[in-house]
Coordinates of C-alpha atoms in Angstrom, one line a residue:
M1 CA 127.8 22.0 -18.1
K2 CA 130.2 20.9 -15.2
N3 CA 128.1 22.6 -12.7
L4 CA 124.6 21.2 -13.7
L5 CA 126.0 17.4 -14.1
A6 CA 126.9 17.4 -10.9
V7 CA 123.9 19.0 -10.2
S8 CA 121.9 16.0 -12.0
I9 CA 124.0 13.3 -10.2
V10 CA 123.3 14.8 -6.5
L11 CA 119.9 14.5 -7.3
L12 CA 119.5 11.5 -8.4
S13 CA 121.3 10.1 -5.3
L14 CA 118.6 11.7 -2.9
C15 CA 115.8 10.2 -4.9
C16 CA 117.3 6.9 -4.3
K17 CA 118.2 6.7 -1.1
P18 CA 114.4 6.2 0.3
L19 CA 113.8 3.3 -2.0
F20 CA 117.0 1.9 -1.3
A21 CA 116.3 2.2 3.0
Q22 CA 112.5 0.9 2.2
E23 CA 114.0 -2.5 0.8
I24 CA 116.4 -3.0 3.6
D25 CA 113.7 -2.4 6.4
T26 CA 111.5 -5.0 4.8
I27 CA 112.5 -8.4 6.5
P28 CA 110.9 -11.8 5.5
I29 CA 109.7 -13.4 8.9
K30 CA 109.3 -17.6 9.2
T31 CA 106.5 -18.4 10.6
D32 CA 106.2 -22.1 10.4
N33 CA 107.1 -22.9 14.0
L34 CA 105.0 -20.2 15.4
N35 CA 101.5 -21.2 17.3
L36 CA 99.3 -18.5 15.7
K37 CA 95.5 -18.8 16.4
L38 CA 93.3 -16.8 14.1
K39 CA 89.8 -15.5 16.2
R40 CA 87.0 -18.0 15.6
N41 CA 84.0 -16.6 13.6
P42 CA 80.8 -16.0 16.3
L43 CA 78.5 -16.8 13.2
P44 CA 77.7 -20.5 12.7
S45 CA 79.1 -21.8 8.8
R46 CA 77.5 -25.1 7.4
Q47 CA 79.0 -26.9 4.7
W48 CA 76.2 -29.2 3.8
P49 CA 73.1 -27.7 2.1
L50 CA 70.2 -26.5 3.9
N51 CA 66.9 -28.7 4.2
F52 CA 63.3 -26.7 4.2
E53 CA 60.5 -28.2 5.7
T54 CA 56.9 -27.2 4.7
V55 CA 55.4 -26.0 8.0
T56 CA 51.0 -26.0 8.1
I57 CA 49.9 -22.8 10.1
K58 CA 46.3 -23.2 10.5
P59 CA 44.3 -20.2 9.3
I60 CA 42.7 -17.4 11.4
I61 CA 38.8 -17.6 11.6
V62 CA 37.1 -14.4 12.4
N63 CA 33.3 -15.0 14.1
A64 CA 32.3 -11.7 12.5
K65 CA 28.8 -11.6 10.3
V66 CA 27.6 -9.1 8.0
N67 CA 24.1 -7.6 9.0
Y68 CA 22.4 -6.3 6.0
W69 CA 19.9 -4.3 7.9
K70 CA 19.8 -1.0 9.5
T71 CA 16.8 0.3 11.7
I72 CA 15.9 2.8 13.5
T73 CA 13.0 4.0 16.4
S74 CA 12.1 6.9 17.6
I75 CA 9.3 7.8 20.2
A76 CA 8.2 11.2 21.2
L77 CA 5.7 12.0 23.9
N78 CA 4.5 15.7 24.2
V79 CA 2.3 17.1 26.8
N80 CA 0.9 20.7 27.2
Q81 CA -1.0 22.1 30.2
A82 CA -2.6 25.2 31.2
Q83 CA -4.5 26.6 34.6
F84 CA -5.1 29.9 34.9
S85 CA -7.3 30.9 38.4
D86 CA -10.6 32.7 38.4
N87 CA -10.0 35.8 38.9
W88 CA -7.3 36.1 36.2
K89 CA -8.0 39.1 34.4
G90 CA -5.8 38.2 31.2
G91 CA -8.2 35.8 30.3
G92 CA -7.9 31.8 29.1
V93 CA -9.3 28.4 29.7
N94 CA -7.4 25.7 31.6
S95 CA -6.3 22.8 29.5
I96 CA -4.2 19.9 29.0
A97 CA -3.3 18.1 26.1
V98 CA -1.4 14.8 25.2
G99 CA 0.5 14.0 22.3
G100 CA 2.5 10.7 21.1
Q101 CA 4.5 9.7 17.9
L102 CA 6.0 5.9 17.0
N103 CA 8.3 6.1 14.1
Y104 CA 9.7 2.8 13.1
K105 CA 12.1 1.7 10.1
A106 CA 13.6 -0.7 9.1
E107 CA 16.1 -1.2 5.6
Y108 CA 17.9 -4.3 4.0
N109 CA 20.3 -4.1 1.4
K110 CA 22.2 -6.7 -0.2
S111 CA 23.7 -6.4 -3.8
D112 CA 20.9 -5.1 -6.1
Y113 CA 18.0 -6.5 -3.8
S114 CA 16.8 -3.5 -1.1
F115 CA 13.4 -4.0 1.3
V116 CA 12.4 -1.3 3.0
T117 CA 9.2 -1.1 5.7
E118 CA 8.5 2.3 7.8
T119 CA 5.6 2.5 10.3
N120 CA 4.0 5.7 11.9
L121 CA 1.7 6.0 14.4
Q122 CA 0.6 9.3 15.8
Y123 CA -2.2 10.0 18.4
G124 CA -2.9 13.1 20.4
K125 CA -5.9 14.8 22.7
V126 CA -6.7 17.7 24.0
K127 CA -9.2 18.4 26.8
N128 CA -10.6 22.3 27.3
K129 CA -12.5 23.4 30.3
G130 CA -16.3 23.3 29.3
Q131 CA -15.6 21.4 26.4
L132 CA -15.4 18.4 24.8
Q133 CA -12.4 16.8 24.7
K134 CA -10.9 16.1 20.5
K135 CA -8.3 14.6 18.7
T136 CA -5.5 16.9 17.6
N137 CA -3.5 14.1 15.7
D138 CA -4.6 10.2 14.8
R139 CA -2.9 8.5 12.0
I140 CA -1.9 4.7 11.4
F141 CA 0.8 4.6 8.6
F142 CA 2.4 1.4 7.3
D143 CA 4.7 1.0 3.9
N144 CA 6.7 -1.5 2.8
K145 CA 8.6 -1.9 -0.5
A146 CA 10.7 -4.2 -2.1
A147 CA 13.4 -3.6 -5.2
L148 CA 15.4 -4.8 -7.5
K149 CA 18.3 -2.6 -9.2
I150 CA 18.3 -2.8 -12.9
S151 CA 20.4 -0.1 -13.5
K152 CA 23.0 2.9 -11.2
N153 CA 19.5 4.9 -10.3
W154 CA 16.6 2.7 -11.5
S155 CA 15.0 -0.3 -9.7
F156 CA 11.7 -2.2 -10.5
F157 CA 9.8 -2.2 -7.3
G158 CA 6.7 -3.3 -5.4
S159 CA 4.9 -1.8 -2.5
L160 CA 2.2 -2.2 -0.2
T161 CA 0.8 0.4 2.1
F162 CA -1.5 1.0 4.3
E163 CA -3.5 3.7 6.0
S164 CA -6.3 4.6 8.5
Q165 CA -6.7 5.9 12.1
F166 CA -7.2 4.6 15.9
D167 CA -10.1 6.2 17.2
D168 CA -13.8 7.9 16.4
G169 CA -13.4 11.2 14.2
F170 CA -16.4 13.9 14.7
S171 CA -17.0 17.6 13.5
Y172 CA -17.8 20.2 16.0
K173 CA -21.1 22.8 16.5
N174 CA -22.9 24.4 18.6
Q175 CA -26.1 24.3 19.4
D176 CA -28.2 25.6 21.8
D177 CA -25.0 27.2 23.9
N178 CA -23.8 23.1 24.0
E179 CA -21.4 21.6 22.1
V180 CA -22.6 18.8 19.5
A181 CA -20.2 16.0 18.0
T182 CA -21.4 14.0 15.1
L183 CA -19.3 11.0 14.1
I184 CA -17.2 11.3 10.8
S185 CA -15.1 8.6 10.8
R186 CA -13.7 5.6 12.7
F187 CA -11.1 2.6 12.4
M188 CA -11.1 1.4 8.8
S189 CA -13.8 3.6 8.2
P190 CA -11.9 4.7 6.0
G191 CA -9.3 2.6 5.5
Y192 CA -6.9 2.2 2.7
L193 CA -5.0 -0.5 1.3
T194 CA -2.8 0.2 -1.7
E195 CA -0.6 -2.2 -3.9
S196 CA 1.7 -0.9 -6.6
I197 CA 4.5 -2.5 -9.0
G198 CA 6.4 0.1 -10.8
F199 CA 9.9 1.7 -11.3
E200 CA 11.6 3.5 -8.5
Y201 CA 14.0 6.4 -9.3
K202 CA 16.9 6.8 -6.6
P203 CA 19.6 9.4 -7.6
V204 CA 20.8 9.9 -4.1
N205 CA 20.1 8.6 -0.7
Y206 CA 18.0 11.1 0.6
F207 CA 15.5 11.5 -2.5
S208 CA 13.3 8.5 -4.4
A209 CA 10.1 8.7 -6.7
R210 CA 8.1 5.7 -7.2
I211 CA 6.2 5.8 -10.5
G212 CA 3.7 2.7 -10.0
T213 CA 2.4 2.2 -13.5
G214 CA 0.3 -0.9 -12.3
T215 CA -1.3 0.2 -8.8
A216 CA -5.1 -1.0 -7.1
R217 CA -6.5 0.5 -4.0
Q218 CA -9.0 -0.8 -1.9
T219 CA -11.2 2.3 0.3
F220 CA -12.9 0.2 3.4
V221 CA -15.8 2.0 5.1
L222 CA -16.6 -1.0 7.6
D223 CA -19.5 1.1 9.5
T224 CA -22.1 0.8 6.9
T225 CA -23.9 3.3 8.6
L226 CA -21.7 6.6 8.6
Y227 CA -23.1 7.8 5.6
K228 CA -26.2 9.2 7.4
T229 CA -23.7 11.9 9.1
N230 CA -20.8 11.8 6.3
P231 CA -23.2 11.9 2.9
K232 CA -20.0 11.3 0.8
N233 CA -18.9 8.0 2.6
Y234 CA -15.1 8.2 1.4
G235 CA -16.7 7.1 -2.4
V236 CA -17.7 3.8 -1.4
D237 CA -21.3 3.1 -2.6
V238 CA -23.9 2.9 0.3
G239 CA -24.8 -0.8 1.6
K240 CA -21.2 -1.6 0.6
K241 CA -17.9 -2.0 2.8
V242 CA -15.5 -2.1 0.0
R243 CA -14.5 0.2 -2.9
N244 CA -11.9 -0.8 -5.9
D245 CA -9.4 1.7 -7.8
L246 CA -6.9 1.0 -10.6
A247 CA -4.6 3.8 -11.3
F248 CA -1.3 5.5 -12.1
Q249 CA 0.6 6.3 -9.0
V250 CA 3.4 8.7 -7.7
V251 CA 5.1 8.9 -4.7
A252 CA 8.0 11.2 -3.7
N253 CA 10.0 10.7 -0.7
F254 CA 12.7 13.5 0.8
E255 CA 14.4 12.9 4.1
K256 CA 17.6 15.2 4.8
E257 CA 19.4 16.9 7.4
I258 CA 19.1 20.7 6.3
F259 CA 20.3 21.7 9.3
K260 CA 22.7 20.6 12.1
N261 CA 20.8 18.7 14.2
T262 CA 17.3 19.7 11.8
V263 CA 15.4 16.9 9.4
L264 CA 13.6 17.8 7.0
K265 CA 11.0 14.5 6.0
S266 CA 8.2 14.9 3.0
R267 CA 6.2 12.4 1.1
Y268 CA 4.2 13.6 -1.6
V269 CA 1.5 11.2 -3.4
M270 CA -0.4 11.5 -6.5
F271 CA -3.3 8.9 -7.3
I272 CA -4.6 8.6 -10.7
P273 CA -7.4 6.6 -11.8
Y274 CA -7.8 4.7 -15.1
K275 CA -11.4 5.2 -14.7
D276 CA -13.1 8.8 -15.1
L277 CA -9.7 10.3 -15.7
T278 CA -10.6 14.2 -14.9
L279 CA -8.4 16.3 -13.1
A280 CA -10.6 16.9 -10.6
N281 CA -10.3 12.8 -10.0
I282 CA -6.6 13.2 -9.3
D283 CA -5.8 12.6 -5.8
H284 CA -2.7 14.5 -4.0
R285 CA -1.6 14.2 -0.2
L286 CA 1.7 16.4 1.2
D287 CA 2.7 15.4 4.1
V288 CA 5.7 17.1 5.9
T289 CA 7.7 16.8 9.6
L290 CA 10.5 19.3 10.1
T291 CA 12.0 18.1 13.7
A292 CA 14.6 19.9 15.0
K293 CA 16.8 18.6 18.2
V294 CA 17.0 20.4 21.3
N295 CA 19.5 17.9 23.2
R296 CA 19.8 14.3 23.9
F297 CA 16.2 13.7 25.2
M298 CA 14.3 16.3 23.8
N299 CA 13.3 17.9 20.4
T300 CA 10.1 20.4 18.8
S301 CA 8.4 19.2 15.6
I302 CA 6.5 20.9 13.6
T303 CA 3.7 18.5 11.1
G304 CA 1.6 19.5 8.3
A305 CA -0.7 17.8 5.7
V306 CA -2.5 18.7 2.9
L307 CA -4.9 16.7 1.2
Y308 CA -6.8 17.3 -1.9
D309 CA -9.6 14.2 -2.3
K310 CA -13.1 14.4 -3.9
D311 CA -14.6 11.5 -2.4
N312 CA -14.1 13.2 0.9
D313 CA -14.5 16.3 0.6
A314 CA -14.5 19.4 -2.8
K315 CA -12.4 21.6 -1.3
V316 CA -8.4 21.2 -0.1
Q317 CA -7.8 20.0 3.7
A318 CA -4.9 21.0 5.7
S319 CA -3.8 20.2 9.2
Q320 CA -0.9 21.6 11.3
A321 CA 0.8 21.1 14.9
L322 CA 3.8 22.6 16.4
S323 CA 5.0 20.1 19.4
L324 CA 7.9 20.3 21.7
G325 CA 8.4 17.0 23.9
F326 CA 10.5 14.3 24.9
A327 CA 12.2 12.3 22.0
F328 CA 14.0 8.5 22.6
V329 CA 16.0 6.9 19.8
F330 CA 17.2 3.4 19.3
P331 CA 19.8 2.8 18.5
R332 CA 21.6 5.9 19.5

């Protein structure tokens, strides 16, 4: 027991020795007469409240205008030529063909109102050696449409369309080993002016269908002697120059790039006259154009038209043309 007490006393003395040494090492120092300087704070300090002043900043005016018009113009020129020597055993005939086409389209869109104008002019001729020169293409087409949107896909529209041709048209036949041309059409003989109002359905940008519930069409034959070579006279009474029709009309338009650099454009028109409403009196016309871009300045196109109008002919009429030539599109 005495030994345990002695050990405890020794341990307590060892633990208290550092505390005693620390208390002795801490010596208070008087700083009253010492010249001590504190390092200055680099940040400015203010004792008074901050005052904020209103600063007027002039607004930046951007001189920019919104253009609601979108226009595109394309011009195409096609030239085909063939030449053979007199002793060419493969056969053939010397020929030259020239054709041109101008397409212009302008579209205005603002809010629920839209306006579209489209012009298509085509003309071409071919001359074969020993034959009369003939037309390969001849058309004037001018279409204007204004529309007011009434729902997401439907609009109320009004349109005005004009169609005719530039040059005289002939039919050809051989008579006594000579080629004879007979005049059958010319500028404004016939000519068509169509006014239509109704509703337009346009679910996507590349397709639209006009339903013209109120449509009027004037057929012009200004050459009053044309009936002598064209007995039907395009439905206009002999001696008169104009015929008026009221009808229900459907116009469907499709234009889309179906392959890279290949555009398919088609227009179908169905004209149903309210007077003498029979299947035989319903007029149909389908125009199709397939254009493929070869390079920046050249393209190839194939055009076709199918027409049924009993005032022109009792049978279906058709035309087709294939061309390769220069093309210029603005803006590029």
